[in-house]
Tab-separated table of C-alpha atoms in Angstrom:
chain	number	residue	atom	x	y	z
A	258	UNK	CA	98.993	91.162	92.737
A	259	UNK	CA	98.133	95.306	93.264
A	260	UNK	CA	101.454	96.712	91.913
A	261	UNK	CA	101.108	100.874	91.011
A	262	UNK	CA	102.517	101.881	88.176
A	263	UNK	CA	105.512	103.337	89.632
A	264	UNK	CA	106.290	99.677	90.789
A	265	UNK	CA	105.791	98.359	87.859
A	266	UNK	CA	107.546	100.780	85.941
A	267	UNK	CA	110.586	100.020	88.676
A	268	UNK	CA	110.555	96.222	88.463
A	269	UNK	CA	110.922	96.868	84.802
A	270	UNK	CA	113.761	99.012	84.985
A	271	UNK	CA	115.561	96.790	87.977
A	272	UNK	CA	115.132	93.548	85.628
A	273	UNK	CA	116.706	95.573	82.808
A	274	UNK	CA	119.687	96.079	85.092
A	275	UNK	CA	119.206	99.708	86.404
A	276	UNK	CA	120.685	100.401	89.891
A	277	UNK	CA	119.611	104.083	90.157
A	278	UNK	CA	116.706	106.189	89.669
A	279	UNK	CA	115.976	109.566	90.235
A	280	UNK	CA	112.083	110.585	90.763
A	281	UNK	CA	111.227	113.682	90.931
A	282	UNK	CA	107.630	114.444	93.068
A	283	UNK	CA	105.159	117.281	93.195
A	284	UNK	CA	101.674	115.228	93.636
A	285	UNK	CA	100.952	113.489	96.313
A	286	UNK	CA	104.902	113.691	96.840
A	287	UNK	CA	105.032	112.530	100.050
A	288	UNK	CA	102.459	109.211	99.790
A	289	UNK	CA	104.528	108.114	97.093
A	290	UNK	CA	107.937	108.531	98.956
A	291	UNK	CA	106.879	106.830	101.490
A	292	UNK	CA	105.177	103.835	99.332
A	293	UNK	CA	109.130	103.544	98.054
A	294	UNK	CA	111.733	104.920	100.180
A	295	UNK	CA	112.320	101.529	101.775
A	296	UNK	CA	111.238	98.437	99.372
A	297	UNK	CA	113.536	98.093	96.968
A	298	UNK	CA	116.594	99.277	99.221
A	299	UNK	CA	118.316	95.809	98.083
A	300	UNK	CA	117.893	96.015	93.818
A	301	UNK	CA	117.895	99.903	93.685
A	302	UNK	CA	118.859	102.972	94.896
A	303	UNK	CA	116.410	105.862	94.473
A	304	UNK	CA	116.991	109.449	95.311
A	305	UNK	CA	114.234	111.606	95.461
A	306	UNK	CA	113.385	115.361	94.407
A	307	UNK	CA	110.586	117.359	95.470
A	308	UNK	CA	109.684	119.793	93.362
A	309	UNK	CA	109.358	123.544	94.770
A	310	UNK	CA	106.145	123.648	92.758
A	311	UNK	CA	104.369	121.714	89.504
A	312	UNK	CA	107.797	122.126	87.225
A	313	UNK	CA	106.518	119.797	84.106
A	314	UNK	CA	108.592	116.749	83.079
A	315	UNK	CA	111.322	118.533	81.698
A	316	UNK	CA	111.508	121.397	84.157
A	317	UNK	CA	112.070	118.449	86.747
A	318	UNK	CA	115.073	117.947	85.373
A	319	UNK	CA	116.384	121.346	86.565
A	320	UNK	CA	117.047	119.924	89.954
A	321	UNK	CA	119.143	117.115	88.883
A	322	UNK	CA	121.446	119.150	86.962
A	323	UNK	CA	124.108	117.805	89.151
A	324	UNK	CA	123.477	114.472	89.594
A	325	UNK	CA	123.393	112.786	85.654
A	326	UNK	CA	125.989	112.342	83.758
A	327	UNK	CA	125.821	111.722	79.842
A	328	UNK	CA	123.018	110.117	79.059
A	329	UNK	CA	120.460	109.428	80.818
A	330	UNK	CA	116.176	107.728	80.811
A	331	UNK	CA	113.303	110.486	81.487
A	332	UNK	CA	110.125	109.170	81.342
A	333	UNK	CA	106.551	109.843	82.745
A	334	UNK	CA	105.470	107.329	85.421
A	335	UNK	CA	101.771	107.042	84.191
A	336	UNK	CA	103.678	104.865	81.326
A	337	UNK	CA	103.300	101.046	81.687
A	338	UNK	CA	105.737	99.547	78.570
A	339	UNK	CA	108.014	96.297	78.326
A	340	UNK	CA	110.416	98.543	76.355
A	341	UNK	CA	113.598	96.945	75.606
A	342	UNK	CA	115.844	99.978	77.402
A	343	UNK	CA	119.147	98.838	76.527
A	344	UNK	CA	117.959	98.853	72.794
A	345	UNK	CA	117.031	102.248	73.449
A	346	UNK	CA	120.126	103.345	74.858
A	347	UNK	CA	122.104	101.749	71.807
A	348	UNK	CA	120.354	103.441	69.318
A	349	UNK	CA	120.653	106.522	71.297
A	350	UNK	CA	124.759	105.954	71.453
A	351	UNK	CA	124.342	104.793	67.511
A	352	UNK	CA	123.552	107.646	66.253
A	353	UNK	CA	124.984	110.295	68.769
A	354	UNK	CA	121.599	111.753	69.386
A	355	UNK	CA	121.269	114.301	72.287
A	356	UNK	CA	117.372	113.222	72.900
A	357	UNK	CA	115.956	110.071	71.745
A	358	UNK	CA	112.112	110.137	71.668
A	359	UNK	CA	110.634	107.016	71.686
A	360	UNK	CA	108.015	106.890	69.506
A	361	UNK	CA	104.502	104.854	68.634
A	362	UNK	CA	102.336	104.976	65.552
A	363	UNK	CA	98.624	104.233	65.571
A	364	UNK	CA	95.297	105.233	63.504
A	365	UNK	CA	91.890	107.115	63.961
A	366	UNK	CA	89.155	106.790	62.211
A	367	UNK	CA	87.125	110.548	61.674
A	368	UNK	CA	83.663	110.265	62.009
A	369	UNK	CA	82.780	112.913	59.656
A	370	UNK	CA	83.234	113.548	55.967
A	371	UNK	CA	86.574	116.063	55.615
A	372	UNK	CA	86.198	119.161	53.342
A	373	UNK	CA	89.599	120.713	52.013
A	374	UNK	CA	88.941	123.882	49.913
A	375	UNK	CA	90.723	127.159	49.581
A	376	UNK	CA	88.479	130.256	49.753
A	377	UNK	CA	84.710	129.127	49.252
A	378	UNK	CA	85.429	126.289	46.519
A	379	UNK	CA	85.894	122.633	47.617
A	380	UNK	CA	89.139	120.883	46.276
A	381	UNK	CA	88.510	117.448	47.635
A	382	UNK	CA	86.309	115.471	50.285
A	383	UNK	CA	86.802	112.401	52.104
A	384	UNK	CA	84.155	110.213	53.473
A	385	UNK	CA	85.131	109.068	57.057
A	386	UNK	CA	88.988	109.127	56.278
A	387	UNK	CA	91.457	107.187	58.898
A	388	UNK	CA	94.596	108.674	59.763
A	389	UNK	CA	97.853	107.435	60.591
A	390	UNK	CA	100.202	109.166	63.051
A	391	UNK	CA	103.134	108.667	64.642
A	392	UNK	CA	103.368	110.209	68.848
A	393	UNK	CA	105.565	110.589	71.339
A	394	UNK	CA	105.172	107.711	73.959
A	395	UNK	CA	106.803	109.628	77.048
A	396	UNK	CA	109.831	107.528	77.105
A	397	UNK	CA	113.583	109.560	76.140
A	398	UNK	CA	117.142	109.210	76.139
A	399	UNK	CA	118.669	112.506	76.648
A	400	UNK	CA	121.790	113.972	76.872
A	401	UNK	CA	122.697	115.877	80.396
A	402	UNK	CA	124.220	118.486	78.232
A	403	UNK	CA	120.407	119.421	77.580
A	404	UNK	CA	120.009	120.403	80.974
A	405	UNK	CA	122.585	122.449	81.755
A	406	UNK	CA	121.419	125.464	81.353
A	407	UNK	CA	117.941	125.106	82.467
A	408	UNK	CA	115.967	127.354	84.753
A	409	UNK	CA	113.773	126.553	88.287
A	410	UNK	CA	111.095	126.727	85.725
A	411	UNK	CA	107.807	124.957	84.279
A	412	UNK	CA	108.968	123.287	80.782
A	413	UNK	CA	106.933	120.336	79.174
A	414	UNK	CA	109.757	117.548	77.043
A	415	UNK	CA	108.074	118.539	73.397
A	416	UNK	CA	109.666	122.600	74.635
A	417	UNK	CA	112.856	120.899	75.023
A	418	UNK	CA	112.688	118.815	72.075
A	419	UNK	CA	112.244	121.482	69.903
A	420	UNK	CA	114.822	123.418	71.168
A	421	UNK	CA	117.484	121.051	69.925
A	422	UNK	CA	115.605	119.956	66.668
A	423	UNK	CA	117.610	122.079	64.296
A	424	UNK	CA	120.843	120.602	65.527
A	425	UNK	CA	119.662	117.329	63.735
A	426	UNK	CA	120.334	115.292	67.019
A	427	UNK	CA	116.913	114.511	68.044
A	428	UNK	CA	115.863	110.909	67.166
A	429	UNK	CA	112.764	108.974	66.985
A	430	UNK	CA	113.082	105.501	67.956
A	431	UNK	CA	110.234	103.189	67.008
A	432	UNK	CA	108.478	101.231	70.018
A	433	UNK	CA	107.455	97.857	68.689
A	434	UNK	CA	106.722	96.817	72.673
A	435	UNK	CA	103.750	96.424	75.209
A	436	UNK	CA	102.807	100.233	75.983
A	437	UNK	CA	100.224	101.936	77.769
A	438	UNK	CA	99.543	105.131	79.136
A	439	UNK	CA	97.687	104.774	81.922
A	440	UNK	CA	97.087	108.681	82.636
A	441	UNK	CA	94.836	108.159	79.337
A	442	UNK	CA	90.991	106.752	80.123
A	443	UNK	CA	90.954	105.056	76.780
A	444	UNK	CA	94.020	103.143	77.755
A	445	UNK	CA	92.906	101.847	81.058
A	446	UNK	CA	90.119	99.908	79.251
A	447	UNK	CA	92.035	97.697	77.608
């Protein structure tokens, strides 16, 4: 069956109990209201936001200032996951975060031998090394005290993250889950 990813992304959420979304739209705003406004009328209620121009994901958030209360999902809708979102939410509660970031780890390989030195003399080299990294998945949990005071502005989620890193309430939870991101070439081939 041809589902888009905002449908899938939506049949995940309504089978993990959601009755409300809020999308906010800048490309191709009106195609994709009209792909939604009226199919899922009867498992969830979605209000839409246009966006005055391209605001970035967290920016969006400026124009729902009124609208969520506590805590509330962001994430990006080029994201296809089976993430568990009520374990999300928990761990979000748990541990009294004011953004949750969920999180993924993976490897790459270097295909080139790595020099570290300081000045002109070589202090170590590494054949081909692999490293291991942990990124942000474009999946939160945040807080709607986050958004208060934000501006009809352009601001990407790691600006806002790092605004509220040094109150130690910014969390990482680990996605064990299906995830793709489908806005990523690499992605799409598997």
């Amino acid at each position: 069956k041809n589902l888009s990813i905002i449908d899938l992304i939506l049949a995940n959420l309504i089978s993990s109990g959601f009755k409300e979304v809020h999308i906010t739209l800048n490309h191709m705003a009106e195609k994709i209201q009209k792909h939604l406004e009226n199919k899922y009328t009867e498992h969830l209620k979605i209000n839409f936001v246009i966006e005055n121009s391209k605001m970035g994901t967290a920016g969006s958030l400026y124009y729902l200032k009124e609208y969520l209360d506590g805590d509330f999902i962001l994430m990006n809708c080029d994201i296809v996951t089976t993430l568990n979102f009520s374990s999300l939410l928990e761990f979000h509660k748990k541990n009294q975060n004011l953004i949750s970031v969920v999180a993924n780890k993976t490897s790459h390989q270097i295909s080139k031998g790595v020099i570290k030195y300081t000045n002109s003399t070589i202090t170590e080299i590494e054949e081909k090394p692999t490293i291991n990294y942990t990124y942000n998945a474009g999946i939160y949990v945040v807080n709607n005290q986050c958004i208060k005071r934000l501006k009809e502005e352009y601001l990407d989620m790691p600006d806002l993250i790092k605004e509220y890193i040094p109150t130690k309430k910014v969390g990482l939870f680990p996605l064990i889950e299906y995830w793709k991101d489908l806005g990523i070439p690499e992605d799409l081939e598997d």
